[in-house]
């Protein structure tokens, strides 16, 4: 194929720096070494986000490697004008890479907490491949319809034109008060929305587990100002719009009376996670230290209920009842183990009951412990007087 | 740049504010712990002295007192009021849980 991108690269390759099979071997060696380093690094890290970045980078490197090998193989090979000639494959490869790059950039901008994660997900790969396929189709059509166009102009035109075509609209329709652009973009937009939603759903579960682990033990009032401020300071390139949106959310969460303190913490954590990512959020929470931990005060109504049965009955039965109630209300995927309260034998019986109340309320929440205390009270009232330790002595 | 959560919270907060708008000023509820603490004082022996000690009307104290009696925290013999063992324990528990 006269004047092709392959020929262009052949001219480059004819220079002393890139002259033939030896270079292919060298590139292959470098790529294998890079792949080994990536696999070693991925096996060493426990951070899933870092692992995704490594695998994503490896995948991109592999694609570039294939393209380089195709280019170098093209050097000195007999060129034919058919589509299966090495020259054509190289040009197809360049056009596909442009499409993949545009698709990948689009996906990366949508998931700010972990930009590389969608690239190695099935929906993300599918979306990138569709973009790559569109560029390949454009290149094929250009070869047929504009054979006089020279390379590398044809390759770049194919790559860019396909992306422009699938993102253009012909006219605007007003639907339910919204302006909807209609054109070839509708195909890609619909596809992007569907894949976006599919990927979003797969991310929801691990994000929920992650945010519960990072933020579940914090007190909203303690962190609502300090944590965003610390995250903003740790990051160096946040825009005023982004920080303003978090501040607005903090204000609204503070005003909310219908959400529990823990729900507010999780919501704030998710907002920050989207903005600063997992590692920064974890670092900021760690930097805040134990002062940010939630501490629930035991309310008097619970203590009055716990006072009716003797302390020994409370200490012996309340943890088990709380555990049973917790098991009954825990979801299928709730992997948190029930609490095994710590007893301090040197404390008085009264102090042991109050300590137990603190431990249970901070682990299970007020409502569950209150319900359990009702059962303890009813059990103690139903027991014959001789069967409970009426003296209030704590059983060993 | 409003996030989906911000938009939702804006609506939810407005709705909650509308629903929880006060209609009539309700009298402040009597705290059961305060009643127990008052009964523990030597000068309180019946409902009248209890209401006086709490600076409340007998009508507002009576429901709380009845609840405490039914819970077994207060023993009422005739008009005389006395903390039961459970009541004394309840006072000790609440004292232990006070942070400040």
Coordinates of C-alpha atoms in Angstrom, one line a residue:
Chain A
X1 CA 0.0 0.0 0.0
X2 CA 1.9 3.1 -1.2
X3 CA 2.0 6.0 1.3
X4 CA 0.5 4.0 4.2
X5 CA 1.1 4.6 7.9
X6 CA 3.1 1.3 7.8
X7 CA 5.3 2.8 5.2
X8 CA 5.7 5.9 7.2
X9 CA 6.7 3.9 10.2
X10 CA 9.0 1.8 8.0
X11 CA 10.9 4.9 7.2
X12 CA 11.2 5.6 10.9
X13 CA 12.2 2.0 11.4
X14 CA 14.8 2.2 8.7
X15 CA 16.8 4.5 10.9
X16 CA 19.6 3.0 12.9
X17 CA 17.6 3.1 16.1
X18 CA 14.9 0.6 14.8
X19 CA 16.2 -1.7 12.1
X20 CA 14.5 -5.1 12.4
X21 CA 13.9 -8.3 14.4
X22 CA 16.4 -7.4 17.1
X23 CA 14.3 -4.5 18.1
X24 CA 11.2 -6.7 18.3
X25 CA 13.1 -8.9 20.7
X26 CA 14.2 -5.9 22.8
X27 CA 10.7 -4.5 23.0
X28 CA 9.3 -7.9 23.9
X29 CA 11.9 -8.3 26.6
X30 CA 11.1 -4.9 28.0
X31 CA 7.4 -5.7 27.9
X32 CA 7.8 -9.1 29.6
X33 CA 9.9 -7.5 32.3
X34 CA 7.3 -4.8 32.8
X35 CA 4.6 -7.4 32.9
X36 CA 6.5 -9.5 35.5
X37 CA 7.1 -6.3 37.6
X38 CA 3.3 -5.5 37.4
X39 CA 2.3 -9.0 38.5
X40 CA 4.9 -8.9 41.3
X41 CA 3.6 -5.5 42.4
X42 CA 0.0 -6.6 42.2
X43 CA 0.6 -9.6 44.3
X44 CA 2.3 -7.5 46.9
X45 CA -0.3 -4.9 47.4
X46 CA -3.5 -5.4 49.5
X47 CA -5.1 -2.3 48.1
X48 CA -7.8 -3.3 45.6
X49 CA -7.7 0.1 43.9
X50 CA -3.9 -0.1 43.4
X51 CA -4.3 -3.6 42.0
X52 CA -6.9 -2.4 39.5
X53 CA -4.6 0.4 38.4
X54 CA -1.8 -2.1 37.9
X55 CA -4.0 -4.5 35.9
X56 CA -5.4 -1.6 33.9
X57 CA -2.0 -0.2 33.1
X58 CA -0.8 -3.8 32.2
X59 CA -3.8 -4.2 29.8
X60 CA -3.0 -0.8 28.1
X61 CA 0.7 -1.7 27.9
X62 CA -0.2 -5.0 26.3
X63 CA -2.3 -3.2 23.6
X64 CA 0.5 -0.8 22.9
X65 CA 2.9 -3.7 22.8
X66 CA 0.8 -5.5 20.2
X67 CA 0.6 -2.4 18.1
X68 CA 4.4 -1.8 18.3
X69 CA 5.1 -5.4 17.3
X70 CA 2.7 -5.0 14.4
X71 CA 4.5 -1.8 13.3
X72 CA 7.9 -3.4 13.5
X73 CA 6.8 -6.6 11.8
X74 CA 5.5 -4.4 9.0
X75 CA 9.0 -3.2 8.3
X76 CA 10.5 -4.8 5.3
X77 CA 7.4 -6.9 4.7
X78 CA 5.9 -7.0 1.2
X79 CA 2.9 -4.6 1.2
X80 CA -0.4 -5.5 -0.5
X81 CA -3.4 -3.3 -0.9
X82 CA -5.8 -5.9 0.7
X83 CA -7.2 -5.4 4.2
X84 CA -5.3 -8.3 5.7
X85 CA -1.8 -7.0 4.7
X86 CA 0.4 -6.1 7.7
X87 CA 0.3 -2.5 6.6
X88 CA -3.5 -2.4 6.9
X89 CA -3.5 -4.3 10.2
X90 CA -1.2 -1.7 11.6
X91 CA -3.4 1.2 10.5
X92 CA -6.5 -0.6 11.7
X93 CA -4.7 -0.9 15.1
X94 CA -3.9 2.8 15.3
X95 CA -7.6 3.7 14.5
X96 CA -8.8 1.2 17.1
X97 CA -6.4 2.6 19.7
X98 CA -7.8 6.1 19.1
X99 CA -11.3 4.8 19.7
X100 CA -10.3 2.8 22.7
X101 CA -8.5 5.8 24.2
X102 CA -11.5 8.1 23.7
X103 CA -13.9 5.5 25.2
X104 CA -11.6 4.9 28.2
X105 CA -11.2 8.6 28.8
X106 CA -15.0 9.0 28.9
X107 CA -15.3 6.2 31.4
X108 CA -12.5 7.4 33.6
X109 CA -14.1 10.8 34.0
X110 CA -17.3 9.2 35.4
X111 CA -15.8 7.4 38.3
X112 CA -13.6 9.8 40.2
X113 CA -13.1 7.6 43.3
X114 CA -11.4 4.9 41.2
X115 CA -10.9 6.1 37.6
X116 CA -9.1 2.9 36.4
X117 CA -11.6 0.5 37.8
X118 CA -14.2 0.7 35.0
X119 CA -11.6 0.1 32.4
X120 CA -11.0 -3.5 33.5
X121 CA -14.7 -4.2 34.2
X122 CA -16.8 -6.1 31.7
X123 CA -19.2 -3.2 31.0
X124 CA -16.2 -0.8 30.7
X125 CA -14.3 -3.2 28.3
X126 CA -17.4 -3.6 26.2
X127 CA -17.9 0.2 26.0
X128 CA -14.2 0.8 25.0
X129 CA -14.4 -2.0 22.5
X130 CA -17.5 -0.5 20.9
X131 CA -15.6 2.7 20.5
X132 CA -12.6 0.9 19.1
X133 CA -14.9 -1.1 16.7
X134 CA -16.5 2.2 15.5
X135 CA -13.1 3.5 14.6
X136 CA -12.2 0.3 12.8
X137 CA -15.5 0.5 10.8
X138 CA -14.7 4.1 9.9
X139 CA -11.3 3.1 8.7
X140 CA -12.7 0.3 6.6
X141 CA -15.3 2.6 5.0
X142 CA -12.7 5.3 4.3
X143 CA -10.5 2.7 2.5
X144 CA -13.4 1.8 0.4
X145 CA -14.9 5.2 -0.2
X146 CA -11.8 7.4 -0.2
X147 CA -9.0 5.3 -1.6
X148 CA -7.1 8.4 -2.7
X149 CA -6.7 9.6 0.9
X150 CA -3.1 9.2 2.1
X151 CA -1.8 7.7 5.3
X152 CA -1.5 8.5 8.2
X153 CA -4.3 11.1 7.5
X154 CA -6.8 8.3 6.8
X155 CA -6.1 6.5 10.1
X156 CA -6.4 9.7 12.2
X157 CA -9.5 10.8 10.2
X158 CA -11.1 7.3 10.8
X159 CA -10.3 7.4 14.6
X160 CA -11.5 11.0 15.1
X161 CA -14.5 10.9 12.7
X162 CA -16.0 7.8 14.3
X163 CA -15.9 9.4 17.7
X164 CA -17.3 12.7 16.4
X165 CA -20.1 10.9 14.5
X166 CA -21.2 8.9 17.5
X167 CA -21.2 12.0 19.7
X168 CA -23.1 14.3 17.3
X169 CA -26.7 15.2 17.3
X170 CA -28.9 16.4 14.3
X171 CA -31.7 18.1 16.2
X172 CA -33.1 18.6 19.7
X173 CA -36.4 17.4 20.9
X174 CA -38.1 18.7 24.1
X175 CA -39.3 15.8 26.2
X176 CA -40.9 16.3 29.6
X177 CA -39.3 19.7 29.9
X178 CA -35.8 18.5 28.9
X179 CA -33.9 19.2 25.7
X180 CA -32.9 15.8 24.3
X181 CA -30.3 15.9 21.5
X182 CA -31.3 13.3 18.8
X183 CA -28.8 11.9 16.3
X184 CA -26.2 9.1 16.1
X185 CA -25.2 10.1 19.7
X186 CA -28.4 8.6 21.0
X187 CA -27.0 5.1 20.2
X188 CA -23.8 5.6 22.2
X189 CA -25.6 7.6 24.9
X190 CA -28.2 4.8 25.5
X191 CA -25.4 2.2 25.5
X192 CA -23.3 4.3 27.8
X193 CA -26.2 4.7 30.2
X194 CA -27.0 1.0 30.3
X195 CA -23.4 0.0 30.8
X196 CA -22.9 2.8 33.3
X197 CA -25.8 1.5 35.4
X198 CA -24.6 -2.1 35.1
X199 CA -21.1 -1.1 36.3
X200 CA -22.5 1.2 39.0
X201 CA -24.5 -1.7 40.4
X202 CA -21.4 -3.9 40.5
X203 CA -19.6 -1.1 42.4
X204 CA -22.4 -0.5 44.9
X205 CA -21.8 -3.5 47.1
X206 CA -18.0 -3.2 47.6
X207 CA -18.4 0.5 48.1
X208 CA -21.0 -0.1 50.8
X209 CA -18.7 -2.6 52.6
X210 CA -15.7 -0.2 52.2
X211 CA -17.5 2.8 53.6
X212 CA -18.9 0.9 56.5
X213 CA -15.4 -0.2 57.4
X214 CA -13.9 3.3 57.1
X215 CA -16.7 5.4 58.5
X216 CA -19.0 3.0 60.5
X217 CA -17.3 3.8 63.9
X218 CA -17.2 7.6 63.6
X219 CA -19.4 10.2 65.2
X220 CA -20.9 12.6 62.7
X221 CA -20.6 15.7 64.9
X222 CA -16.9 14.9 65.5
X223 CA -16.0 14.5 61.8
X224 CA -18.4 16.7 59.8
X225 CA -16.1 19.6 59.7
X226 CA -12.7 18.1 60.4
X227 CA -12.8 15.2 57.9
X228 CA -13.8 17.2 54.8
X229 CA -11.3 19.9 55.7
X230 CA -8.5 17.4 56.2
X231 CA -9.4 15.6 52.9
X232 CA -9.3 19.0 51.0
X233 CA -6.0 19.8 52.5
X234 CA -4.5 16.4 51.6
X235 CA -5.6 16.8 48.0
X236 CA -3.9 19.5 45.9
X237 CA -6.1 19.9 42.8
X238 CA -9.7 20.0 44.0
X239 CA -11.8 22.7 42.4
X240 CA -13.9 25.2 44.4
X241 CA -17.0 23.7 42.9
X242 CA -16.1 20.3 44.3
X243 CA -15.4 21.5 47.8
X244 CA -18.5 23.6 47.8
X245 CA -20.7 20.6 46.9
X246 CA -19.3 18.7 49.9
X247 CA -19.9 21.7 52.2
X248 CA -23.5 21.9 51.0
X249 CA -23.9 18.2 51.7
X250 CA -22.5 18.5 55.2
X251 CA -24.8 21.4 55.9
X252 CA -27.9 19.4 54.7
X253 CA -26.8 16.3 56.6
X254 CA -26.4 18.4 59.8
X255 CA -29.9 19.7 59.3
X256 CA -31.4 16.3 58.7
X257 CA -33.4 15.1 61.6
X258 CA -34.7 11.9 60.0
X259 CA -31.2 10.3 59.5
X260 CA -29.3 8.5 62.2
X261 CA -25.8 9.7 63.1
X262 CA -24.3 6.6 61.5
X263 CA -26.2 7.1 58.2
X264 CA -25.0 10.7 58.1
X265 CA -21.4 9.4 58.6
X266 CA -21.8 6.9 55.8
X267 CA -23.3 9.5 53.4
X268 CA -20.5 12.0 54.1
X269 CA -18.0 9.2 53.6
X270 CA -19.4 8.2 50.2
X271 CA -19.4 11.9 49.1
X272 CA -15.7 12.2 50.1
X273 CA -14.8 8.8 48.6
X274 CA -16.1 10.0 45.2
X275 CA -14.0 13.1 45.5
X276 CA -10.7 12.0 47.1
X277 CA -10.6 8.2 46.7
X278 CA -10.2 5.4 49.1
X279 CA -6.6 5.9 50.2
X280 CA -6.9 9.6 51.0
X281 CA -10.2 9.0 52.9
X282 CA -8.6 6.2 54.9
X283 CA -5.5 8.4 55.6
X284 CA -7.7 11.3 56.8
X285 CA -9.7 9.1 59.1
X286 CA -6.6 7.6 60.5
X287 CA -5.1 11.1 61.0
X288 CA -8.2 12.2 63.0
X289 CA -7.5 9.4 65.5
X290 CA -9.6 8.1 68.2
X291 CA -11.2 11.5 69.0
X292 CA -13.5 11.0 66.0
X293 CA -14.9 7.7 67.2
X294 CA -18.6 7.5 68.0
X295 CA -19.4 7.1 71.7
X296 CA -23.1 6.5 72.5
X297 CA -24.2 7.5 75.9
X298 CA -26.5 5.0 77.6
X299 CA -29.9 6.6 78.1
X300 CA -31.6 6.6 81.5
X301 CA -34.7 4.7 80.4
X302 CA -32.5 1.7 79.5
X303 CA -30.8 1.9 82.9
X304 CA -34.1 2.0 84.7
X305 CA -35.2 -1.2 82.9
X306 CA -31.9 -2.9 83.7
X307 CA -32.3 -2.0 87.4
X308 CA -35.4 -4.1 87.9
X309 CA -33.7 -7.6 87.6
X310 CA -30.7 -8.4 89.8
X311 CA -27.3 -7.6 88.2
X312 CA -26.4 -11.3 88.0
X313 CA -29.4 -11.9 85.8
X314 CA -28.6 -8.9 83.6
X315 CA -25.0 -9.9 83.2
X316 CA -25.8 -13.5 82.4
X317 CA -28.7 -13.2 80.0
X318 CA -28.6 -9.7 78.3
X319 CA -25.6 -10.4 76.0
X320 CA -27.2 -13.6 74.7
X321 CA -30.6 -12.0 74.1
X322 CA -28.9 -9.1 72.2
X323 CA -27.0 -11.6 70.1
X324 CA -30.2 -13.6 69.3
X325 CA -32.1 -10.4 68.4
X326 CA -29.1 -9.2 66.3
X327 CA -28.9 -12.5 64.4
X328 CA -32.6 -12.3 63.7
X329 CA -32.4 -8.8 62.3
X330 CA -29.0 -9.0 60.5
X331 CA -29.1 -9.2 56.7
X332 CA -27.8 -12.1 54.8
X333 CA -24.7 -10.3 53.9
X334 CA -24.1 -8.8 57.3
X335 CA -20.7 -10.3 58.2
X336 CA -20.2 -8.5 61.5
X337 CA -19.8 -11.0 64.3
X338 CA -21.9 -10.6 67.5
X339 CA -20.3 -8.8 70.4
X340 CA -18.5 -10.8 73.1
X341 CA -18.6 -8.3 76.0
X342 CA -15.5 -7.9 78.1
X343 CA -16.0 -8.4 81.8
X344 CA -13.9 -6.6 84.4
X345 CA -14.1 -8.8 87.5
X346 CA -12.7 -6.2 89.8
X347 CA -15.6 -3.8 89.2
X348 CA -18.7 -3.7 91.5
X349 CA -21.9 -5.4 90.3
X350 CA -23.5 -2.0 89.5
X351 CA -20.4 -0.9 87.5
X352 CA -20.4 -4.2 85.6
X353 CA -24.0 -3.7 84.5
X354 CA -23.4 -0.1 83.4
X355 CA -20.2 -1.2 81.5
X356 CA -22.2 -4.0 79.8
X357 CA -24.9 -1.5 78.8
X358 CA -22.2 0.8 77.2
X359 CA -20.7 -2.1 75.3
X360 CA -24.0 -3.4 74.0
X361 CA -25.5 0.0 73.1
X362 CA -22.3 1.0 71.2
X363 CA -22.3 -2.2 69.3
X364 CA -26.0 -3.0 68.7
X365 CA -27.7 0.4 69.2
X366 CA -30.3 1.7 71.6
X367 CA -33.4 0.1 70.2
X368 CA -32.1 -3.5 70.2
X369 CA -30.7 -3.3 73.7
X370 CA -33.9 -1.8 75.0
X371 CA -35.9 -4.6 73.4
X372 CA -33.5 -7.2 75.0
X373 CA -33.7 -5.5 78.4
X374 CA -37.5 -5.9 78.3
X375 CA -37.1 -9.6 77.8
X376 CA -34.6 -9.8 80.7
X377 CA -37.0 -7.9 82.9
X378 CA -39.9 -10.2 82.0
X379 CA -37.7 -13.3 82.5
X380 CA -36.6 -12.1 85.9
X381 CA -40.2 -11.3 87.0
X382 CA -41.3 -14.8 85.9
X383 CA -38.5 -16.6 87.8
X384 CA -39.3 -18.0 91.2
X385 CA -37.6 -15.9 93.8
X386 CA -35.2 -18.7 94.7
X387 CA -33.9 -19.2 91.3
X388 CA -32.3 -15.8 90.8
X389 CA -29.6 -14.3 92.9
X390 CA -31.7 -11.9 94.9
X391 CA -28.7 -10.5 96.7
X392 CA -27.4 -9.0 93.4
X393 CA -24.1 -11.0 93.7
X394 CA -22.4 -11.4 90.4
X395 CA -22.0 -15.0 89.3
X396 CA -18.4 -15.9 88.4
Chain B
X1 CA -22.4 21.5 41.5
X2 CA -25.2 19.7 43.4
X3 CA -24.8 15.9 43.9
X4 CA -27.8 13.6 43.9
X5 CA -27.5 13.2 47.7
X6 CA -27.6 17.0 48.1
X7 CA -30.7 17.3 46.0
X8 CA -32.4 14.5 47.9
X9 CA -31.4 15.9 51.3
X10 CA -32.7 19.3 50.4
X11 CA -36.1 17.9 49.6
X12 CA -36.1 15.6 52.6
X13 CA -35.1 18.3 55.0
X14 CA -37.8 20.6 53.7
X15 CA -40.4 17.9 54.0
X16 CA -39.3 17.0 57.6
X17 CA -39.4 20.6 58.6
X18 CA -42.9 21.0 57.3
X19 CA -44.1 17.8 59.1
X20 CA -42.4 18.6 62.4
X21 CA -43.7 22.2 62.7
X22 CA -45.0 22.7 66.2
X23 CA -48.7 23.1 66.5
X24 CA -49.3 23.5 70.2
X25 CA -46.8 24.0 73.0
X26 CA -46.8 20.7 74.9
X27 CA -45.8 20.7 78.6
X28 CA -42.3 19.5 79.2
X29 CA -42.4 15.8 80.2
X30 CA -41.3 14.8 83.7
X31 CA -38.1 12.8 83.8
X32 CA -38.4 9.5 85.6
X33 CA -34.9 9.7 86.9
X34 CA -35.6 13.1 88.5
X35 CA -38.7 11.6 90.2
X36 CA -36.6 8.8 91.6
X37 CA -33.9 11.2 92.8
X38 CA -36.6 13.3 94.5
X39 CA -38.1 10.3 96.2
X40 CA -34.7 9.4 97.6
X41 CA -34.6 12.7 99.5
X42 CA -35.7 12.4 103.1
X43 CA -38.2 15.3 102.9
X44 CA -40.2 13.6 100.2
X45 CA -42.7 11.1 101.5
X46 CA -45.9 11.4 99.5
X47 CA -47.2 12.7 96.2
X48 CA -47.8 16.2 97.5
X49 CA -44.2 16.6 98.8
X50 CA -42.9 15.0 95.7
X51 CA -44.7 17.5 93.4
X52 CA -43.5 20.3 95.6
X53 CA -39.9 19.1 95.5
X54 CA -40.1 18.9 91.7
X55 CA -41.9 22.2 91.4
X56 CA -44.7 20.6 89.4
X57 CA -48.3 19.9 89.8
X58 CA -49.5 16.6 91.3
X59 CA -51.4 15.8 88.0
X60 CA -48.2 15.9 86.0
X61 CA -46.2 13.8 88.4
X62 CA -48.8 11.1 89.0
X63 CA -48.5 9.3 85.6
X64 CA -44.7 9.0 86.0
X65 CA -45.1 7.8 89.5
X66 CA -47.7 5.2 88.5
X67 CA -45.3 3.9 85.8
X68 CA -42.4 3.7 88.3
X69 CA -44.6 1.9 90.8
X70 CA -45.7 -0.6 88.1
X71 CA -42.1 -1.1 87.2
X72 CA -41.3 -2.0 90.8
X73 CA -38.9 0.9 91.2
X74 CA -41.0 2.7 93.8
X75 CA -42.9 1.1 96.6
X76 CA -46.1 2.9 97.7
X77 CA -47.6 1.9 101.0
X78 CA -50.7 3.9 101.4
X79 CA -49.7 7.5 100.7
X80 CA -46.1 6.9 101.6
X81 CA -43.5 6.7 98.8
X82 CA -40.3 4.7 99.1
X83 CA -37.6 3.6 96.7
X84 CA -37.5 -0.2 96.3
X85 CA -34.2 -2.1 96.0
X86 CA -34.6 -1.8 92.2
X87 CA -35.2 1.9 92.5
X88 CA -32.1 2.5 94.5
X89 CA -30.2 0.4 92.0
X90 CA -31.6 2.5 89.2
X91 CA -30.4 5.7 90.8
X92 CA -26.9 4.2 91.3
X93 CA -26.8 3.1 87.6
X94 CA -27.9 6.5 86.3
X95 CA -25.3 8.2 88.6
X96 CA -22.6 5.9 87.2
X97 CA -23.5 6.7 83.6
X98 CA -23.3 10.5 84.1
X99 CA -20.2 11.8 82.2
X100 CA -20.1 15.3 83.5

